[in-house]
PDB file of C-alpha atoms in Angstrom:
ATOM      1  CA  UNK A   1     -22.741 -17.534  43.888  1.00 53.00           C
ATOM      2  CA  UNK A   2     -20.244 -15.136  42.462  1.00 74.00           C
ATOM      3  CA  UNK A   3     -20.522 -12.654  40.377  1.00 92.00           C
ATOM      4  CA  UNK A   4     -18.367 -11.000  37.119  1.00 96.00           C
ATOM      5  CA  UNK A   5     -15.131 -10.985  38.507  1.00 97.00           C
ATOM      6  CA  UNK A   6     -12.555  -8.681  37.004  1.00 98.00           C
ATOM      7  CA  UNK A   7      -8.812  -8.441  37.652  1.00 97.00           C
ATOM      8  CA  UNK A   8      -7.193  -6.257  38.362  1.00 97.00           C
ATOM      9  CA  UNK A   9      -9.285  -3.946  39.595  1.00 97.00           C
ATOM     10  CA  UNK A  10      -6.716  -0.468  38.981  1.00 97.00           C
ATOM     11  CA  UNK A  11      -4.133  -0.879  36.161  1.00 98.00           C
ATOM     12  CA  UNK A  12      -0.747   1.871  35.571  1.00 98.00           C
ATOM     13  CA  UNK A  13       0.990   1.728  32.257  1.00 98.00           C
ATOM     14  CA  UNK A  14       3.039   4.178  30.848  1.00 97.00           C
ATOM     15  CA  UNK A  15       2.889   4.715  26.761  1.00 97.00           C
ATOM     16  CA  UNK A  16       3.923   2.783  24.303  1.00 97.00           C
ATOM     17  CA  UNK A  17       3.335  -0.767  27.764  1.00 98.00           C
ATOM     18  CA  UNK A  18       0.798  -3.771  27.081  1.00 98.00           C
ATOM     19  CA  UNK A  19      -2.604  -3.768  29.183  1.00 98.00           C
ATOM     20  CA  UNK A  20      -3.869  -6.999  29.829  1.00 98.00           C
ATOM     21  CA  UNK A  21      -7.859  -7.501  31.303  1.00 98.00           C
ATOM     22  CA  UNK A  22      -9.008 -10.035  32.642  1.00 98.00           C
ATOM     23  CA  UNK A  23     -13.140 -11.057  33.238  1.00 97.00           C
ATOM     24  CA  UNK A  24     -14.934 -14.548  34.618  1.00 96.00           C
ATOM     25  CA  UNK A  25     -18.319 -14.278  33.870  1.00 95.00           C
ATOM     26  CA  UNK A  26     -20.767 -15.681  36.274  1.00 93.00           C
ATOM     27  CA  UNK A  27     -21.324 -18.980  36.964  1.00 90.00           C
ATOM     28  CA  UNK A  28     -24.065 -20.469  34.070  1.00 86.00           C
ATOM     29  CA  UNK A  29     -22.810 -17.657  31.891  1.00 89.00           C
ATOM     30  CA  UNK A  30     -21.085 -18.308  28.261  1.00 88.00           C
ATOM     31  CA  UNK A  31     -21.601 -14.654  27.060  1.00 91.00           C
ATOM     32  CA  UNK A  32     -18.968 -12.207  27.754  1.00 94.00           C
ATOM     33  CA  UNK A  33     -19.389  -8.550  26.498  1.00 95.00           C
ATOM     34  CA  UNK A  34     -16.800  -5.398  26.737  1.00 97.00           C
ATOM     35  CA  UNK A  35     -17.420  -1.903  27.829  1.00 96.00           C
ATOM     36  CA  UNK A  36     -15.492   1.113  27.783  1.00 97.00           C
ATOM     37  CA  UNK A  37     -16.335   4.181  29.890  1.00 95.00           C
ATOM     38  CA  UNK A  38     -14.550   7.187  29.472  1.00 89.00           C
ATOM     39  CA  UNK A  39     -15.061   9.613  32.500  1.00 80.00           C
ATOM     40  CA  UNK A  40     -18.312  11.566  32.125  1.00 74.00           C
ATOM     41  CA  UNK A  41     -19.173   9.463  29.610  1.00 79.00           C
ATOM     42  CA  UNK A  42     -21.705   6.607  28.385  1.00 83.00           C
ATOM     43  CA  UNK A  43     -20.436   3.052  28.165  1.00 92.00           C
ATOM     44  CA  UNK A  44     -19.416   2.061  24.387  1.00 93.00           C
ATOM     45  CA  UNK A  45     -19.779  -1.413  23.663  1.00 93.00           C
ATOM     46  CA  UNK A  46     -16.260  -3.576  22.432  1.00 95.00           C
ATOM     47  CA  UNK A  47     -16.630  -6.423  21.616  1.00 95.00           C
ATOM     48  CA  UNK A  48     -19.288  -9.768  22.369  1.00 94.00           C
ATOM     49  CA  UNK A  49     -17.411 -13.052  22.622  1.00 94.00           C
ATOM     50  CA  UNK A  50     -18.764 -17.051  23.225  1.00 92.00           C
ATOM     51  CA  UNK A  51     -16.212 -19.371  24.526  1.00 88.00           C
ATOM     52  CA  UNK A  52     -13.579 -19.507  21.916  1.00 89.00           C
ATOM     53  CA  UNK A  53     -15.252 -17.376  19.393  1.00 93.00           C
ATOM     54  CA  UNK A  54     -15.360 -13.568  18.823  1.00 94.00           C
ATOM     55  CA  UNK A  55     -18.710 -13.191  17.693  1.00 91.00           C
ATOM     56  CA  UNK A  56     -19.186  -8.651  17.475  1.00 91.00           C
ATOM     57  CA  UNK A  57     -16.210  -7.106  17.834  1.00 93.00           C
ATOM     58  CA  UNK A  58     -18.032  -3.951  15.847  1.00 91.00           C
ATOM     59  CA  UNK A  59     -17.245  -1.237  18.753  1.00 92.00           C
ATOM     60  CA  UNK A  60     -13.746  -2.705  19.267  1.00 95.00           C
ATOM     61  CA  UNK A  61     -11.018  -0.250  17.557  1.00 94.00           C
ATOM     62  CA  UNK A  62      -9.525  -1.409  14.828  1.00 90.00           C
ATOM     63  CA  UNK A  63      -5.738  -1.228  15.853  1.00 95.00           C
ATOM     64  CA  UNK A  64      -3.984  -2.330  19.136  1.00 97.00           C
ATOM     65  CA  UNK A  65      -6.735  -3.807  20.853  1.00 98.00           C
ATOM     66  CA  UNK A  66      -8.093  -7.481  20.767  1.00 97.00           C
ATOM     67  CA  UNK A  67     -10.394  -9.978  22.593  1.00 97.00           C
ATOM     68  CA  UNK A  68     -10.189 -13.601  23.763  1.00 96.00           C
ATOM     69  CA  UNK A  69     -12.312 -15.938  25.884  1.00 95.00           C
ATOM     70  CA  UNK A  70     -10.399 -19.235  25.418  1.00 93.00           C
ATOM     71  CA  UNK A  71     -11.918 -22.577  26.560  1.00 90.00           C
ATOM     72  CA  UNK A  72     -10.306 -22.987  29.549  1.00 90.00           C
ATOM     73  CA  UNK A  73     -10.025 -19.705  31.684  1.00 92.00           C
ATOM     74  CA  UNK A  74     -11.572 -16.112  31.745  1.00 95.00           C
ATOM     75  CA  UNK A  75     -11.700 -13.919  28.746  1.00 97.00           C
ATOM     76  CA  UNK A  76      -9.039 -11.280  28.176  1.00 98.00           C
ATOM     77  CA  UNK A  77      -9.148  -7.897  26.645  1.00 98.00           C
ATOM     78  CA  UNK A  78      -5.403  -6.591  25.309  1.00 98.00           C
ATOM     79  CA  UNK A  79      -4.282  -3.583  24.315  1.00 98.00           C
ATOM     80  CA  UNK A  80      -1.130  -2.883  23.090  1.00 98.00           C
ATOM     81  CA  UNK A  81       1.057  -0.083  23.020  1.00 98.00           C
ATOM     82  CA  UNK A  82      -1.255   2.136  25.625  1.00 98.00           C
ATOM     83  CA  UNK A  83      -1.568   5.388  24.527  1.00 97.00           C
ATOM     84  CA  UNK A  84      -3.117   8.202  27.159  1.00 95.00           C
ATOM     85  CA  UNK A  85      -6.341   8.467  25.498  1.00 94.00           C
ATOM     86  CA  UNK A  86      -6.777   4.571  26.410  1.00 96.00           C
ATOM     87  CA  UNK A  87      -7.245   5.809  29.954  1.00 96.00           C
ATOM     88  CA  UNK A  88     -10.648   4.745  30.619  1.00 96.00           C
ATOM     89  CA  UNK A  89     -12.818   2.104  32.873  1.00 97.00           C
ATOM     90  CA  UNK A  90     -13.376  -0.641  31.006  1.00 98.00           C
ATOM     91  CA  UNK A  91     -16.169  -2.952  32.269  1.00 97.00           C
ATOM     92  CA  UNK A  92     -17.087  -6.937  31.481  1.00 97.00           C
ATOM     93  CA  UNK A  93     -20.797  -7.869  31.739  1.00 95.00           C
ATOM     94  CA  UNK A  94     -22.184 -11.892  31.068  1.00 94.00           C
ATOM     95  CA  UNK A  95     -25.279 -13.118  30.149  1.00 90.00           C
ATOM     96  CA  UNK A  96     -26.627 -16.691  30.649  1.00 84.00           C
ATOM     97  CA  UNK A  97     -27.931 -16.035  26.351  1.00 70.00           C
ATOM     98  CA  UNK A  98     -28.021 -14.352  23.863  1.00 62.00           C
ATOM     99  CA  UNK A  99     -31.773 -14.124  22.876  1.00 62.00           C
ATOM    100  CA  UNK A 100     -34.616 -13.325  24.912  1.00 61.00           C
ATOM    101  CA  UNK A 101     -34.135 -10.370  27.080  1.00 67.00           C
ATOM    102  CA  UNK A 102     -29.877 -10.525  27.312  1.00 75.00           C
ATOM    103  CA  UNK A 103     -30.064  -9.487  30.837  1.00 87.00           C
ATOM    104  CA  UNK A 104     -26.601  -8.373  31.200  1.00 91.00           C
ATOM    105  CA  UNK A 105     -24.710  -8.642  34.095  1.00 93.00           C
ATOM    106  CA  UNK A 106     -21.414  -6.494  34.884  1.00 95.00           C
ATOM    107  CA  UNK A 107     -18.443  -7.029  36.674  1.00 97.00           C
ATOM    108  CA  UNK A 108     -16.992  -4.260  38.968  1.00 97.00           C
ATOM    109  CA  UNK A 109     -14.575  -2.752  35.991  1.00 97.00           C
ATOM    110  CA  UNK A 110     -11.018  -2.193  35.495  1.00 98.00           C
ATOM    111  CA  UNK A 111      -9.702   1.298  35.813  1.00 97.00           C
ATOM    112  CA  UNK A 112      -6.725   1.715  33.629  1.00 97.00           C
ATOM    113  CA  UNK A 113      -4.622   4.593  33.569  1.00 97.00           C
ATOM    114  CA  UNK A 114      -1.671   5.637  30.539  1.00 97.00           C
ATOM    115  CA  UNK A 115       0.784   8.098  32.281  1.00 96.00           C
TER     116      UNK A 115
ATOM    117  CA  UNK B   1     -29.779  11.117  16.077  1.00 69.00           C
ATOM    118  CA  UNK B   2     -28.208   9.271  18.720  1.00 76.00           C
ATOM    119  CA  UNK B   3     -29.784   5.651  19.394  1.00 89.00           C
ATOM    120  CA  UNK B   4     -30.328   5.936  22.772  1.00 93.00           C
ATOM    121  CA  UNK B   5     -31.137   9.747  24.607  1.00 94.00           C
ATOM    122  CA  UNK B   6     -31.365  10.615  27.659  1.00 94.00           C
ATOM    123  CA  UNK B   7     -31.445  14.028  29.368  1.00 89.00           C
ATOM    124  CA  UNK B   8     -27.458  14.741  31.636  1.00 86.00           C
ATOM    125  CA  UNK B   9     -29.219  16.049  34.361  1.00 85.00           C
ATOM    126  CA  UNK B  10     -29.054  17.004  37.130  1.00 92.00           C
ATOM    127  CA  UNK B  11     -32.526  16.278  37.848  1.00 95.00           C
ATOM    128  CA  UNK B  12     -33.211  17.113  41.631  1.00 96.00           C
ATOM    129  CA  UNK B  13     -35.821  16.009  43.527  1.00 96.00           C
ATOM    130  CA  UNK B  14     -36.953  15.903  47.571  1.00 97.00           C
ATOM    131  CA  UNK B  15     -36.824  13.187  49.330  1.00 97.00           C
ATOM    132  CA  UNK B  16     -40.067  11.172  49.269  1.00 97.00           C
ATOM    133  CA  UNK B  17     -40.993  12.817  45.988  1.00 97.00           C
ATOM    134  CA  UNK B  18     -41.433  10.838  42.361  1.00 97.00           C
ATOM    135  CA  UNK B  19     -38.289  10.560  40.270  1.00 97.00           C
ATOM    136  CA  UNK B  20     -39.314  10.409  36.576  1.00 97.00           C
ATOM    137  CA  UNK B  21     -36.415   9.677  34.240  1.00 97.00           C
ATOM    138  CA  UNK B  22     -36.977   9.449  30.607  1.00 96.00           C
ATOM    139  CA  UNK B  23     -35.436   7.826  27.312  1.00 96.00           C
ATOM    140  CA  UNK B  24     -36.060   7.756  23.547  1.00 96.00           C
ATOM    141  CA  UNK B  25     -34.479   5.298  21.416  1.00 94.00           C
ATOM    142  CA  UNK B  26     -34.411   5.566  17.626  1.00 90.00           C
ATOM    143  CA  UNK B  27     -34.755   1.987  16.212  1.00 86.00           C
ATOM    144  CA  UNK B  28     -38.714   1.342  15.847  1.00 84.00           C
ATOM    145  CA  UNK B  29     -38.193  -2.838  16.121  1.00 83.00           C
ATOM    146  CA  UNK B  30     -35.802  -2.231  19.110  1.00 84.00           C
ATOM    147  CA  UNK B  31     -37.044  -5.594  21.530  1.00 82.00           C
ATOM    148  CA  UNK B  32     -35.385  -5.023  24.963  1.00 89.00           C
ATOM    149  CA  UNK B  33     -35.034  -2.399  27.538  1.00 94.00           C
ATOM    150  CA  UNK B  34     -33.217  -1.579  30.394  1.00 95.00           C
ATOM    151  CA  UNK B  35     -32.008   0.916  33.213  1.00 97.00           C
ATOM    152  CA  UNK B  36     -29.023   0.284  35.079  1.00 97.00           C
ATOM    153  CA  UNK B  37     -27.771   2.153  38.253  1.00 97.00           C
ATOM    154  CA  UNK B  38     -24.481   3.680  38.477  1.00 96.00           C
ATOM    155  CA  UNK B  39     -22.929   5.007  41.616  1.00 96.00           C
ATOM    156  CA  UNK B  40     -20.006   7.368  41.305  1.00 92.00           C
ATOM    157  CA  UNK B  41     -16.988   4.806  40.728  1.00 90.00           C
ATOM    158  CA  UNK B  42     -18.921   1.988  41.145  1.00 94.00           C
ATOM    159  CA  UNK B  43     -19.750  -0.312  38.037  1.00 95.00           C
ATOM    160  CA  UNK B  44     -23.635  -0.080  36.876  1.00 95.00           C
ATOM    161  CA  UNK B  45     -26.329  -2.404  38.129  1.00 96.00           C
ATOM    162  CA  UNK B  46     -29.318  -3.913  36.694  1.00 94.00           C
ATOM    163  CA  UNK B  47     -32.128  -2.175  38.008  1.00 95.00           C
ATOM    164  CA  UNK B  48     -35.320  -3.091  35.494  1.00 94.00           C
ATOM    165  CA  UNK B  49     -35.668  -4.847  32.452  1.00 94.00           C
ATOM    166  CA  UNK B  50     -38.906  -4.397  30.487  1.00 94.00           C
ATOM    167  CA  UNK B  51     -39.877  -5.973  26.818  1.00 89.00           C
ATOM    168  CA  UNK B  52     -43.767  -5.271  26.707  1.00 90.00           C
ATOM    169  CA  UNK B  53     -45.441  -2.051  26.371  1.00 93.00           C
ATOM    170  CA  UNK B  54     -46.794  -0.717  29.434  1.00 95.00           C
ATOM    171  CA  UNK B  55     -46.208  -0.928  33.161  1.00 95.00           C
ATOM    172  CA  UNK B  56     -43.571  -2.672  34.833  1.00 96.00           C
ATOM    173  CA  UNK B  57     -43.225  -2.455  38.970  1.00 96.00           C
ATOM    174  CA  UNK B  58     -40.638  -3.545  40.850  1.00 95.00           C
ATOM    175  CA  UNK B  59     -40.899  -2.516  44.291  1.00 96.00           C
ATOM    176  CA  UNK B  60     -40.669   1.202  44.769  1.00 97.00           C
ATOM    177  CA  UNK B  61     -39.288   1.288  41.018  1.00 97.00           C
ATOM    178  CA  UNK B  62     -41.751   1.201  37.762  1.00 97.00           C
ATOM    179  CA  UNK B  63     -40.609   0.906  34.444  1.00 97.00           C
ATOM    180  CA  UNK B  64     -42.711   2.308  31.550  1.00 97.00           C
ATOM    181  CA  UNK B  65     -42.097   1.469  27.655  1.00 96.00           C
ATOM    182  CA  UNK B  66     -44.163   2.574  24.701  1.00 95.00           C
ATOM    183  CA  UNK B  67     -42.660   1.322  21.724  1.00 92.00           C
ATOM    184  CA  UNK B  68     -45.456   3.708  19.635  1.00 92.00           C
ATOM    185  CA  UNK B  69     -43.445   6.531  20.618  1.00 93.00           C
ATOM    186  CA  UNK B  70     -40.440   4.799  21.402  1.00 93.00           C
ATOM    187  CA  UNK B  71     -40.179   6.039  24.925  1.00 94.00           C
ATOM    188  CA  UNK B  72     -39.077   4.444  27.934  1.00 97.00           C
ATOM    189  CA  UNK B  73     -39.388   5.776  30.971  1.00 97.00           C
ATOM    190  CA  UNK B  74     -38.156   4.708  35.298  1.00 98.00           C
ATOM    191  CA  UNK B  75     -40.492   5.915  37.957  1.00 98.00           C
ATOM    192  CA  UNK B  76     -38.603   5.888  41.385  1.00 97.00           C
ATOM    193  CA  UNK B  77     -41.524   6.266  44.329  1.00 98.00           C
ATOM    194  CA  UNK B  78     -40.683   7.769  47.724  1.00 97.00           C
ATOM    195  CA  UNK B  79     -36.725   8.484  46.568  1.00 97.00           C
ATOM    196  CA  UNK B  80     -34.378   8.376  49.112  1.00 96.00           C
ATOM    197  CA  UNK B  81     -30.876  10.137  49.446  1.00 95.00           C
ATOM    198  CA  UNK B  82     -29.244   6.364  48.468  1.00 96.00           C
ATOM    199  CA  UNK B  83     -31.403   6.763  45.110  1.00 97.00           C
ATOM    200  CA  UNK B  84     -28.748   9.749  43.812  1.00 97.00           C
ATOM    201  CA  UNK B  85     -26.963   7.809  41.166  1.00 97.00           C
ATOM    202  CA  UNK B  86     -26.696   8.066  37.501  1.00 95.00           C
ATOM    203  CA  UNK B  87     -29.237   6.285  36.096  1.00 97.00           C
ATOM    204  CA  UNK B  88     -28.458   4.505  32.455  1.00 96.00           C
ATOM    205  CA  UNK B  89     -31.060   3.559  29.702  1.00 96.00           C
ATOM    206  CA  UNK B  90     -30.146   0.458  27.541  1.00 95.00           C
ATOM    207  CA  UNK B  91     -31.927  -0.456  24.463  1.00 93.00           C
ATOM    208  CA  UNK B  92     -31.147  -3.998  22.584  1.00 89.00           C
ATOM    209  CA  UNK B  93     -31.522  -3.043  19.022  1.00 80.00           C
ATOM    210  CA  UNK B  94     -32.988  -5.336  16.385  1.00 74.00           C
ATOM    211  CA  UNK B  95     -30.099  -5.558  14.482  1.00 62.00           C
ATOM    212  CA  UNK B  96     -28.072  -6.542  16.600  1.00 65.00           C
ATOM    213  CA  UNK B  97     -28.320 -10.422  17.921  1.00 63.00           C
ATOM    214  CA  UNK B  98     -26.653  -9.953  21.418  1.00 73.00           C
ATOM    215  CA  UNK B  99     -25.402  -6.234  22.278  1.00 81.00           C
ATOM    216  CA  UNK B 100     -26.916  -3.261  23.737  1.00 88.00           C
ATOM    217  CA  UNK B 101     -26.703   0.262  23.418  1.00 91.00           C
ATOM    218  CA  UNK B 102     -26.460   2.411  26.072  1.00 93.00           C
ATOM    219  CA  UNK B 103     -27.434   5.971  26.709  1.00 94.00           C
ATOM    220  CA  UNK B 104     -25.242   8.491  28.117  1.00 92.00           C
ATOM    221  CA  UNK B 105     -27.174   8.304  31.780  1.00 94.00           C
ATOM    222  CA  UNK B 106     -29.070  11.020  33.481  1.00 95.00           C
ATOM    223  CA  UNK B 107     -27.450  12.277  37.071  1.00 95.00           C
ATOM    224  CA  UNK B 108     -30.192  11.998  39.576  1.00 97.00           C
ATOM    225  CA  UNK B 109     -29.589  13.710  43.062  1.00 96.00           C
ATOM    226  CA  UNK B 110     -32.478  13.323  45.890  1.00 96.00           C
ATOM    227  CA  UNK B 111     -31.972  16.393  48.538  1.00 93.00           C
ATOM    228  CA  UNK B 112     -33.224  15.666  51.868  1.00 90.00           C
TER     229      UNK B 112
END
């Protein structure tokens, strides 16, 4: 019974490179959500996304970064053209719903650093 | 106002003692409520999840909410040295139909 699985797990770009992340939610989950953490920090949410559609992407910013969680496969969170202040952990949760309590569920994170 | 307080800590506290960790949240109609644990590194961890005003036990953990004052609160009973963590309140707004807002965490360290 797996968990949120993220890949990869430590990520090195230099400026100006693509990041891609990648997140499987758990099994029985269709609700994918995106964290950021910057160190010392709180986690910010990104963007919520159901299996082929983006359905918050309020926290996500507004340039160079976008979300997909296609029908077949896991979702994927892109950022282009990494600057340094991208540096960050960014973390994947799932939930089985959307109502109710949205127990949320996170995966172990992807710690990307911009040299 | 931020949605979701919490004090940074540290909050230190013997081993065996009562950990009391507290949160406000600003949205009066807010419907769920959570703490997470985070270990340094480590990615954080569903630790409670309350709805209800009033008590909520889990073990040696109890969760408190009282949406009156809009105050949650995590009792940790008999802490241990593992407990030392940041701890992270999380607060599902009512405007929002699927995301949750999190607090910035309060460092908890248990000395032996």
């Amino acid at each position: 019974n797996a968990g949120v699985m993220q890949n990869p797990r430590h990520l090195v770009r230099r400026r100006g490179q693509e990041a891609r992340l990648r997140c499987s939610p758990m099994k029985g989950h269709s609700h994918v959500y995106w964290y950021r953490q910057l160190p010392e920090e709180g986690l910010k949410f990104m963007v919520y996304l159901q299996k082929e559609n983006i359905i918050d992407e309020s926290g996500m910013p507004k340039e160079r970064f976008s979300a997909e969680f296609p029908k077949e496969g896991p979702s994927i969170l892109r950022i282009q053209q990494v600057v340094r202040g991208d540096s960050a952990a960014y973390f994947c949760a799932s939930s089985p719903t959307s109502g109710g309590l949205n127990e949320q569920f996170f995966g172990p994170g992807t710690r990307l650093t911009v040299l | 106002q931020k949605e979701v307080e919490q004090n940074s800590g540290p909050l230190s506290v013997p081993e065996g003692a009562i950990a009391s960790l507290n949160c406000t949240y600003s949205d009066r109609v807010s419907q769920s409520f959570f703490w997470y644990r985070q270990y340094s590194g480590k990615s954080p961890e569903l630790i409670m999840s309350i709805y209800s005003n009033g008590d909520k036990e889990d073990g040696r953990f109890t969760a408190q909410l009282n949406k009156a004052s809009q105050y949650v609160s995590l009792l940790i009973r008999d802490s241990q040295p593992s407990d030392s963590a940041t701890y992270l309140c999380a607060v599902k707004p009512s405007s929002s139909a699927s995301k949750i807002i999190f607090g910035s965490g309060t460092r908890l360290s248990i000395r032996p």
